[in-house]
Amino acid sequence: MKKIILLPLIFCCCVLAFAQQVTTPVRKLNVALFIYPDIGLGDLNGPADVFIKAAGLTHGQYNVYTFAMEPGVIRTQGNGLRLTADYLESEMPKPDILVIPGAGIGLMDTMSLDPKVIGMLKKYQSKVEVMMSVCTASYLLGKAGILDNHKATTHYFIADDFQLQFPALTLVRNVRFVDEGSVITCSGVTSGMDGALHLIKKYSGDKIAGMLSRALQYVPHEEEKWPVAPNGMKFERNLRK
């Protein structure tokens, strides 16, 4: 008799638990991607595509948009594609995740001296849950002091210079990205996809991240032995144009 009574109770509990799981509202996240003239297209498109496809798989958990500091059409690196930002920085929805794609190192040097850009990064440091740089954009985070006393990475070819420029951080080599909680730095170009998929796993779970990885036919990984520069080439600051 006890078994007959317990079985319906167990069944009801399972149904209620399943119903609660299905009806629990998914937390919406604003993902803002910073765009600017001469931005690296791969640095931008990699994480953008990951978050946009994740939005589809999660029925809109991610609201993905671009923003710029100034109005007007933006040309990508090498006089490439024409882009127009969804918002000006002063008008955009409050971001939860802020993605800063990189570009040529000379441009990063110039932008590092731009008080509007550095001021914007400092402003959002305490307002977003995660700030993620891709490739050379780590220089902007370094200049803003966001990487002080953190582990960080960047493109392998400029890694030595990066550590020299920002001695308050600890450079991590042979990785695709470094997660320090509120700040993620990705190494070269396509590693932005690894950082983005890492965040999808964090906010949407293993199942969604796995589905997305298969859809993209891209296997994310955290550790990777960096390439060796050909013919002993070495980046030196006095060689920049």
PDB file of C-alpha atoms in Angstrom:
ATOM      1  CA  MET A   1       0.000   0.000   0.000  1.00  0.00           C
ATOM      2  CA  LYS A   2       2.849   2.423   0.834  1.00  0.00           C
ATOM      3  CA  LYS A   3       4.401   1.816  -2.586  1.00  0.00           C
ATOM      4  CA  ILE A   4       1.107   2.601  -4.316  1.00  0.00           C
ATOM      5  CA  ILE A   5       0.865   5.914  -2.429  1.00  0.00           C
ATOM      6  CA  LEU A   6       4.512   6.854  -2.937  1.00  0.00           C
ATOM      7  CA  LEU A   7       4.584   6.317  -6.708  1.00  0.00           C
ATOM      8  CA  PRO A   8       2.043   9.042  -7.517  1.00  0.00           C
ATOM      9  CA  LEU A   9       3.813  11.404  -5.137  1.00  0.00           C
ATOM     10  CA  ILE A  10       7.156  10.778  -6.814  1.00  0.00           C
ATOM     11  CA  PHE A  11       5.571  11.233 -10.243  1.00  0.00           C
ATOM     12  CA  CYS A  12       3.977  14.538  -9.197  1.00  0.00           C
ATOM     13  CA  CYS A  13       7.255  15.810  -7.775  1.00  0.00           C
ATOM     14  CA  CYS A  14       9.073  14.967 -11.027  1.00  0.00           C
ATOM     15  CA  VAL A  15       6.417  16.739 -13.103  1.00  0.00           C
ATOM     16  CA  LEU A  16       6.563  19.825 -10.900  1.00  0.00           C
ATOM     17  CA  ALA A  17      10.364  19.912 -11.033  1.00  0.00           C
ATOM     18  CA  PHE A  18      10.321  19.605 -14.835  1.00  0.00           C
ATOM     19  CA  ALA A  19       7.663  22.290 -15.177  1.00  0.00           C
ATOM     20  CA  GLN A  20       9.659  24.643 -12.966  1.00  0.00           C
ATOM     21  CA  GLN A  21      12.768  24.024 -15.079  1.00  0.00           C
ATOM     22  CA  VAL A  22      10.910  24.748 -18.307  1.00  0.00           C
ATOM     23  CA  THR A  23       9.121  27.860 -17.075  1.00  0.00           C
ATOM     24  CA  THR A  24      12.053  29.422 -15.207  1.00  0.00           C
ATOM     25  CA  PRO A  25      12.749  32.665 -17.123  1.00  0.00           C
ATOM     26  CA  VAL A  26      16.127  32.866 -18.821  1.00  0.00           C
ATOM     27  CA  ARG A  27      18.192  35.847 -17.788  1.00  0.00           C
ATOM     28  CA  LYS A  28      18.673  38.259 -20.687  1.00  0.00           C
ATOM     29  CA  LEU A  29      22.151  39.641 -21.329  1.00  0.00           C
ATOM     30  CA  ASN A  30      23.178  42.681 -23.356  1.00  0.00           C
ATOM     31  CA  VAL A  31      26.341  42.055 -25.377  1.00  0.00           C
ATOM     32  CA  ALA A  32      27.947  45.257 -26.687  1.00  0.00           C
ATOM     33  CA  LEU A  33      30.710  45.154 -29.321  1.00  0.00           C
ATOM     34  CA  PHE A  34      32.865  48.270 -29.688  1.00  0.00           C
ATOM     35  CA  ILE A  35      33.553  49.224 -33.324  1.00  0.00           C
ATOM     36  CA  TYR A  36      35.858  51.949 -34.657  1.00  0.00           C
ATOM     37  CA  PRO A  37      37.661  52.872 -37.912  1.00  0.00           C
ATOM     38  CA  ASP A  38      40.188  50.232 -39.092  1.00  0.00           C
ATOM     39  CA  ILE A  39      38.905  47.588 -36.669  1.00  0.00           C
ATOM     40  CA  GLY A  40      40.098  44.028 -37.307  1.00  0.00           C
ATOM     41  CA  LEU A  41      37.226  42.209 -39.003  1.00  0.00           C
ATOM     42  CA  GLY A  42      38.142  38.770 -37.648  1.00  0.00           C
ATOM     43  CA  ASP A  43      38.465  40.151 -34.127  1.00  0.00           C
ATOM     44  CA  LEU A  44      34.923  41.507 -34.399  1.00  0.00           C
ATOM     45  CA  ASN A  45      33.119  38.849 -36.426  1.00  0.00           C
ATOM     46  CA  GLY A  46      34.310  35.835 -34.417  1.00  0.00           C
ATOM     47  CA  PRO A  47      32.705  36.700 -31.076  1.00  0.00           C
ATOM     48  CA  ALA A  48      29.808  38.538 -32.780  1.00  0.00           C
ATOM     49  CA  ASP A  49      28.812  35.402 -34.701  1.00  0.00           C
ATOM     50  CA  VAL A  50      29.072  33.249 -31.574  1.00  0.00           C
ATOM     51  CA  PHE A  51      26.796  35.500 -29.527  1.00  0.00           C
ATOM     52  CA  ILE A  52      24.290  36.017 -32.371  1.00  0.00           C
ATOM     53  CA  LYS A  53      23.969  32.281 -32.996  1.00  0.00           C
ATOM     54  CA  ALA A  54      23.713  31.705 -29.235  1.00  0.00           C
ATOM     55  CA  ALA A  55      20.819  34.188 -29.172  1.00  0.00           C
ATOM     56  CA  GLY A  56      19.016  31.992 -31.692  1.00  0.00           C
ATOM     57  CA  LEU A  57      19.648  28.783 -29.782  1.00  0.00           C
ATOM     58  CA  THR A  58      18.495  30.308 -26.478  1.00  0.00           C
ATOM     59  CA  HIS A  59      15.436  32.122 -27.855  1.00  0.00           C
ATOM     60  CA  GLY A  60      16.936  35.552 -27.292  1.00  0.00           C
ATOM     61  CA  GLN A  61      19.012  35.223 -24.135  1.00  0.00           C
ATOM     62  CA  TYR A  62      21.635  37.465 -25.754  1.00  0.00           C
ATOM     63  CA  ASN A  63      20.866  40.918 -27.130  1.00  0.00           C
ATOM     64  CA  VAL A  64      23.840  41.657 -29.388  1.00  0.00           C
ATOM     65  CA  TYR A  65      24.617  45.133 -30.711  1.00  0.00           C
ATOM     66  CA  THR A  66      27.500  47.335 -31.827  1.00  0.00           C
ATOM     67  CA  PHE A  67      28.389  50.788 -30.585  1.00  0.00           C
ATOM     68  CA  ALA A  68      30.799  53.526 -31.594  1.00  0.00           C
ATOM     69  CA  MET A  69      32.161  56.673 -30.020  1.00  0.00           C
ATOM     70  CA  GLU A  70      31.321  58.850 -33.017  1.00  0.00           C
ATOM     71  CA  PRO A  71      28.533  58.756 -35.661  1.00  0.00           C
ATOM     72  CA  GLY A  72      29.194  57.807 -39.286  1.00  0.00           C
ATOM     73  CA  VAL A  73      30.226  54.901 -41.487  1.00  0.00           C
ATOM     74  CA  ILE A  74      33.182  52.816 -40.278  1.00  0.00           C
ATOM     75  CA  ARG A  75      35.602  51.032 -42.593  1.00  0.00           C
ATOM     76  CA  THR A  76      37.204  47.859 -41.289  1.00  0.00           C
ATOM     77  CA  GLN A  77      40.958  47.239 -41.432  1.00  0.00           C
ATOM     78  CA  GLY A  78      42.548  47.535 -44.887  1.00  0.00           C
ATOM     79  CA  ASN A  79      39.782  49.769 -46.234  1.00  0.00           C
ATOM     80  CA  GLY A  80      37.496  46.757 -45.988  1.00  0.00           C
ATOM     81  CA  LEU A  81      33.803  46.479 -45.202  1.00  0.00           C
ATOM     82  CA  ARG A  82      31.548  49.400 -44.348  1.00  0.00           C
ATOM     83  CA  LEU A  83      29.872  49.230 -40.936  1.00  0.00           C
ATOM     84  CA  THR A  84      27.401  51.428 -39.107  1.00  0.00           C
ATOM     85  CA  ALA A  85      27.052  51.115 -35.340  1.00  0.00           C
ATOM     86  CA  ASP A  86      23.681  50.286 -33.820  1.00  0.00           C
ATOM     87  CA  TYR A  87      24.237  52.906 -31.130  1.00  0.00           C
ATOM     88  CA  LEU A  88      26.496  55.687 -30.057  1.00  0.00           C
ATOM     89  CA  GLU A  89      28.179  54.866 -26.753  1.00  0.00           C
ATOM     90  CA  SER A  90      26.208  57.595 -24.999  1.00  0.00           C
ATOM     91  CA  GLU A  91      22.882  56.113 -26.108  1.00  0.00           C
ATOM     92  CA  MET A  92      23.338  52.337 -25.986  1.00  0.00           C
ATOM     93  CA  PRO A  93      21.539  49.984 -23.577  1.00  0.00           C
ATOM     94  CA  LYS A  94      23.551  49.162 -20.465  1.00  0.00           C
ATOM     95  CA  PRO A  95      25.827  46.249 -21.416  1.00  0.00           C
ATOM     96  CA  ASP A  96      26.389  43.137 -19.339  1.00  0.00           C
ATOM     97  CA  ILE A  97      29.204  41.884 -21.561  1.00  0.00           C
ATOM     98  CA  LEU A  98      31.501  44.360 -23.316  1.00  0.00           C
ATOM     99  CA  VAL A  99      33.661  43.081 -26.190  1.00  0.00           C
ATOM    100  CA  ILE A 100      36.647  45.123 -27.391  1.00  0.00           C
ATOM    101  CA  PRO A 101      38.050  43.794 -30.702  1.00  0.00           C
ATOM    102  CA  GLY A 102      41.611  44.606 -31.720  1.00  0.00           C
ATOM    103  CA  ALA A 103      43.295  46.032 -34.819  1.00  0.00           C
ATOM    104  CA  GLY A 104      46.784  46.935 -36.024  1.00  0.00           C
ATOM    105  CA  ILE A 105      49.186  47.591 -33.170  1.00  0.00           C
ATOM    106  CA  GLY A 106      49.917  51.112 -34.400  1.00  0.00           C
ATOM    107  CA  LEU A 107      46.239  51.977 -34.149  1.00  0.00           C
ATOM    108  CA  MET A 108      46.096  50.479 -30.659  1.00  0.00           C
ATOM    109  CA  ASP A 109      48.964  52.790 -29.654  1.00  0.00           C
ATOM    110  CA  THR A 110      47.027  55.770 -30.981  1.00  0.00           C
ATOM    111  CA  MET A 111      43.778  54.741 -29.325  1.00  0.00           C
ATOM    112  CA  SER A 112      45.623  54.155 -26.053  1.00  0.00           C
ATOM    113  CA  LEU A 113      46.267  57.896 -25.999  1.00  0.00           C
ATOM    114  CA  ASP A 114      42.654  58.815 -26.732  1.00  0.00           C
ATOM    115  CA  PRO A 115      41.054  59.980 -23.454  1.00  0.00           C
ATOM    116  CA  LYS A 116      37.551  59.243 -24.796  1.00  0.00           C
ATOM    117  CA  VAL A 117      38.345  55.588 -25.481  1.00  0.00           C
ATOM    118  CA  ILE A 118      40.270  55.002 -22.257  1.00  0.00           C
ATOM    119  CA  GLY A 119      37.664  56.941 -20.281  1.00  0.00           C
ATOM    120  CA  MET A 120      34.924  54.752 -21.782  1.00  0.00           C
ATOM    121  CA  LEU A 121      36.708  51.578 -20.702  1.00  0.00           C
ATOM    122  CA  LYS A 122      37.262  52.883 -17.181  1.00  0.00           C
ATOM    123  CA  LYS A 123      33.608  53.924 -17.005  1.00  0.00           C
ATOM    124  CA  TYR A 124      32.313  50.461 -17.853  1.00  0.00           C
ATOM    125  CA  GLN A 125      34.879  48.538 -15.810  1.00  0.00           C
ATOM    126  CA  SER A 126      32.611  48.614 -12.764  1.00  0.00           C
ATOM    127  CA  LYS A 127      29.334  48.562 -14.716  1.00  0.00           C
ATOM    128  CA  VAL A 128      29.637  45.370 -16.761  1.00  0.00           C
ATOM    129  CA  GLU A 129      29.872  41.785 -15.593  1.00  0.00           C
ATOM    130  CA  VAL A 130      32.574  40.896 -18.119  1.00  0.00           C
ATOM    131  CA  MET A 131      34.876  42.960 -20.311  1.00  0.00           C
ATOM    132  CA  MET A 132      36.577  40.904 -23.026  1.00  0.00           C
ATOM    133  CA  SER A 133      39.423  42.038 -25.265  1.00  0.00           C
ATOM    134  CA  VAL A 134      40.389  40.277 -28.484  1.00  0.00           C
ATOM    135  CA  CYS A 135      43.968  40.213 -29.759  1.00  0.00           C
ATOM    136  CA  THR A 136      45.750  43.605 -29.578  1.00  0.00           C
ATOM    137  CA  ALA A 137      42.812  45.262 -27.780  1.00  0.00           C
ATOM    138  CA  SER A 138      44.464  44.013 -24.607  1.00  0.00           C
ATOM    139  CA  TYR A 139      46.682  47.122 -24.929  1.00  0.00           C
ATOM    140  CA  LEU A 140      43.617  49.314 -24.437  1.00  0.00           C
ATOM    141  CA  LEU A 141      42.625  47.443 -21.290  1.00  0.00           C
ATOM    142  CA  GLY A 142      46.212  47.640 -20.091  1.00  0.00           C
ATOM    143  CA  LYS A 143      46.353  51.394 -20.670  1.00  0.00           C
ATOM    144  CA  ALA A 144      43.083  51.826 -18.742  1.00  0.00           C
ATOM    145  CA  GLY A 145      44.601  49.976 -15.772  1.00  0.00           C
ATOM    146  CA  ILE A 146      41.977  47.233 -16.017  1.00  0.00           C
ATOM    147  CA  LEU A 147      44.618  44.497 -16.222  1.00  0.00           C
ATOM    148  CA  ASP A 148      46.692  45.657 -13.248  1.00  0.00           C
ATOM    149  CA  ASN A 149      47.363  42.753 -10.881  1.00  0.00           C
ATOM    150  CA  HIS A 150      45.623  40.353 -13.283  1.00  0.00           C
ATOM    151  CA  LYS A 151      46.791  37.542 -15.510  1.00  0.00           C
ATOM    152  CA  ALA A 152      46.343  38.397 -19.192  1.00  0.00           C
ATOM    153  CA  THR A 153      47.278  37.362 -22.701  1.00  0.00           C
ATOM    154  CA  THR A 154      47.475  38.899 -26.174  1.00  0.00           C
ATOM    155  CA  HIS A 155      48.654  38.064 -29.709  1.00  0.00           C
ATOM    156  CA  TYR A 156      51.773  35.912 -29.470  1.00  0.00           C
ATOM    157  CA  PHE A 157      53.875  38.145 -31.749  1.00  0.00           C
ATOM    158  CA  ILE A 158      53.618  41.197 -29.499  1.00  0.00           C
ATOM    159  CA  ALA A 159      53.504  39.377 -26.155  1.00  0.00           C
ATOM    160  CA  ASP A 160      56.984  40.436 -24.986  1.00  0.00           C
ATOM    161  CA  ASP A 161      56.232  44.085 -25.737  1.00  0.00           C
ATOM    162  CA  PHE A 162      52.858  43.778 -24.017  1.00  0.00           C
ATOM    163  CA  GLN A 163      54.503  42.612 -20.800  1.00  0.00           C
ATOM    164  CA  LEU A 164      57.095  45.397 -20.996  1.00  0.00           C
ATOM    165  CA  GLN A 165      54.444  48.053 -21.511  1.00  0.00           C
ATOM    166  CA  PHE A 166      52.291  46.829 -18.637  1.00  0.00           C
ATOM    167  CA  PRO A 167      54.514  45.381 -15.893  1.00  0.00           C
ATOM    168  CA  ALA A 168      51.640  45.375 -13.375  1.00  0.00           C
ATOM    169  CA  LEU A 169      50.026  42.408 -15.157  1.00  0.00           C
ATOM    170  CA  THR A 170      51.192  38.806 -15.462  1.00  0.00           C
ATOM    171  CA  LEU A 171      51.485  37.594 -19.054  1.00  0.00           C
ATOM    172  CA  VAL A 172      50.182  34.088 -19.758  1.00  0.00           C
ATOM    173  CA  ARG A 173      51.601  32.349 -22.819  1.00  0.00           C
ATOM    174  CA  ASN A 174      50.411  29.378 -24.870  1.00  0.00           C
ATOM    175  CA  VAL A 175      46.725  29.999 -24.236  1.00  0.00           C
ATOM    176  CA  ARG A 176      43.739  31.075 -26.325  1.00  0.00           C
ATOM    177  CA  PHE A 177      42.231  33.172 -23.541  1.00  0.00           C
ATOM    178  CA  VAL A 178      42.603  34.019 -19.863  1.00  0.00           C
ATOM    179  CA  ASP A 179      39.524  34.308 -17.641  1.00  0.00           C
ATOM    180  CA  GLU A 180      40.010  36.522 -14.600  1.00  0.00           C
ATOM    181  CA  GLY A 181      36.325  36.731 -13.744  1.00  0.00           C
ATOM    182  CA  SER A 182      35.302  40.256 -14.649  1.00  0.00           C
ATOM    183  CA  VAL A 183      37.893  40.516 -17.422  1.00  0.00           C
ATOM    184  CA  ILE A 184      38.820  38.091 -20.198  1.00  0.00           C
ATOM    185  CA  THR A 185      41.725  38.608 -22.583  1.00  0.00           C
ATOM    186  CA  CYS A 186      41.962  36.572 -25.787  1.00  0.00           C
ATOM    187  CA  SER A 187      45.138  36.001 -27.781  1.00  0.00           C
ATOM    188  CA  GLY A 188      45.120  36.222 -31.586  1.00  0.00           C
ATOM    189  CA  VAL A 189      42.102  36.983 -33.818  1.00  0.00           C
ATOM    190  CA  THR A 190      40.111  33.699 -33.872  1.00  0.00           C
ATOM    191  CA  SER A 191      40.663  33.231 -30.143  1.00  0.00           C
ATOM    192  CA  GLY A 192      37.789  35.670 -29.694  1.00  0.00           C
ATOM    193  CA  MET A 193      35.550  32.729 -30.592  1.00  0.00           C
ATOM    194  CA  ASP A 194      37.070  30.682 -27.758  1.00  0.00           C
ATOM    195  CA  GLY A 195      36.451  33.486 -25.282  1.00  0.00           C
ATOM    196  CA  ALA A 196      32.876  33.949 -26.483  1.00  0.00           C
ATOM    197  CA  LEU A 197      32.089  30.209 -26.364  1.00  0.00           C
ATOM    198  CA  HIS A 198      33.565  30.140 -22.870  1.00  0.00           C
ATOM    199  CA  LEU A 199      31.043  32.808 -21.853  1.00  0.00           C
ATOM    200  CA  ILE A 200      28.182  30.925 -23.542  1.00  0.00           C
ATOM    201  CA  LYS A 201      29.102  27.891 -21.461  1.00  0.00           C
ATOM    202  CA  LYS A 202      29.129  30.057 -18.333  1.00  0.00           C
ATOM    203  CA  TYR A 203      25.770  31.737 -18.919  1.00  0.00           C
ATOM    204  CA  SER A 204      23.853  29.117 -20.956  1.00  0.00           C
ATOM    205  CA  GLY A 205      25.436  25.820 -19.899  1.00  0.00           C
ATOM    206  CA  ASP A 206      27.376  22.972 -21.471  1.00  0.00           C
ATOM    207  CA  LYS A 207      24.507  21.794 -23.671  1.00  0.00           C
ATOM    208  CA  ILE A 208      24.041  25.095 -25.495  1.00  0.00           C
ATOM    209  CA  ALA A 209      27.794  25.645 -25.782  1.00  0.00           C
ATOM    210  CA  GLY A 210      28.193  22.145 -27.235  1.00  0.00           C
ATOM    211  CA  MET A 211      25.371  22.646 -29.741  1.00  0.00           C
ATOM    212  CA  LEU A 212      26.885  25.955 -30.803  1.00  0.00           C
ATOM    213  CA  SER A 213      30.357  24.490 -31.185  1.00  0.00           C
ATOM    214  CA  ARG A 214      29.001  21.752 -33.460  1.00  0.00           C
ATOM    215  CA  ALA A 215      26.949  24.243 -35.475  1.00  0.00           C
ATOM    216  CA  LEU A 216      30.039  26.387 -36.031  1.00  0.00           C
ATOM    217  CA  GLN A 217      32.236  23.311 -36.663  1.00  0.00           C
ATOM    218  CA  TYR A 218      34.690  24.900 -34.269  1.00  0.00           C
ATOM    219  CA  VAL A 219      36.261  23.132 -31.304  1.00  0.00           C
ATOM    220  CA  PRO A 220      37.071  25.695 -28.589  1.00  0.00           C
ATOM    221  CA  HIS A 221      40.070  25.222 -26.357  1.00  0.00           C
ATOM    222  CA  GLU A 222      41.862  27.200 -23.696  1.00  0.00           C
ATOM    223  CA  GLU A 223      45.454  26.036 -24.001  1.00  0.00           C
ATOM    224  CA  GLU A 224      47.423  26.064 -27.252  1.00  0.00           C
ATOM    225  CA  LYS A 225      51.141  26.190 -27.892  1.00  0.00           C
ATOM    226  CA  TRP A 226      51.828  29.483 -29.613  1.00  0.00           C
ATOM    227  CA  PRO A 227      53.429  29.567 -33.093  1.00  0.00           C
ATOM    228  CA  VAL A 228      57.089  30.383 -33.516  1.00  0.00           C
ATOM    229  CA  ALA A 229      57.797  33.531 -35.513  1.00  0.00           C
ATOM    230  CA  PRO A 230      59.449  32.637 -38.855  1.00  0.00           C
ATOM    231  CA  ASN A 231      63.169  33.240 -39.400  1.00  0.00           C
ATOM    232  CA  GLY A 232      63.671  34.513 -35.888  1.00  0.00           C
ATOM    233  CA  MET A 233      61.462  37.554 -36.454  1.00  0.00           C
ATOM    234  CA  LYS A 234      60.787  39.557 -33.329  1.00  0.00           C
ATOM    235  CA  PHE A 235      58.477  42.462 -32.749  1.00  0.00           C
ATOM    236  CA  GLU A 236      60.285  45.601 -31.669  1.00  0.00           C
ATOM    237  CA  ARG A 237      58.654  48.858 -30.761  1.00  0.00           C
ATOM    238  CA  ASN A 238      61.111  50.983 -32.766  1.00  0.00           C
ATOM    239  CA  LEU A 239      60.045  49.166 -35.950  1.00  0.00           C
ATOM    240  CA  ARG A 240      56.479  50.409 -35.771  1.00  0.00           C
ATOM    241  CA  LYS A 241      55.256  52.820 -38.383  1.00  0.00           C
TER     242      LYS A 241
END
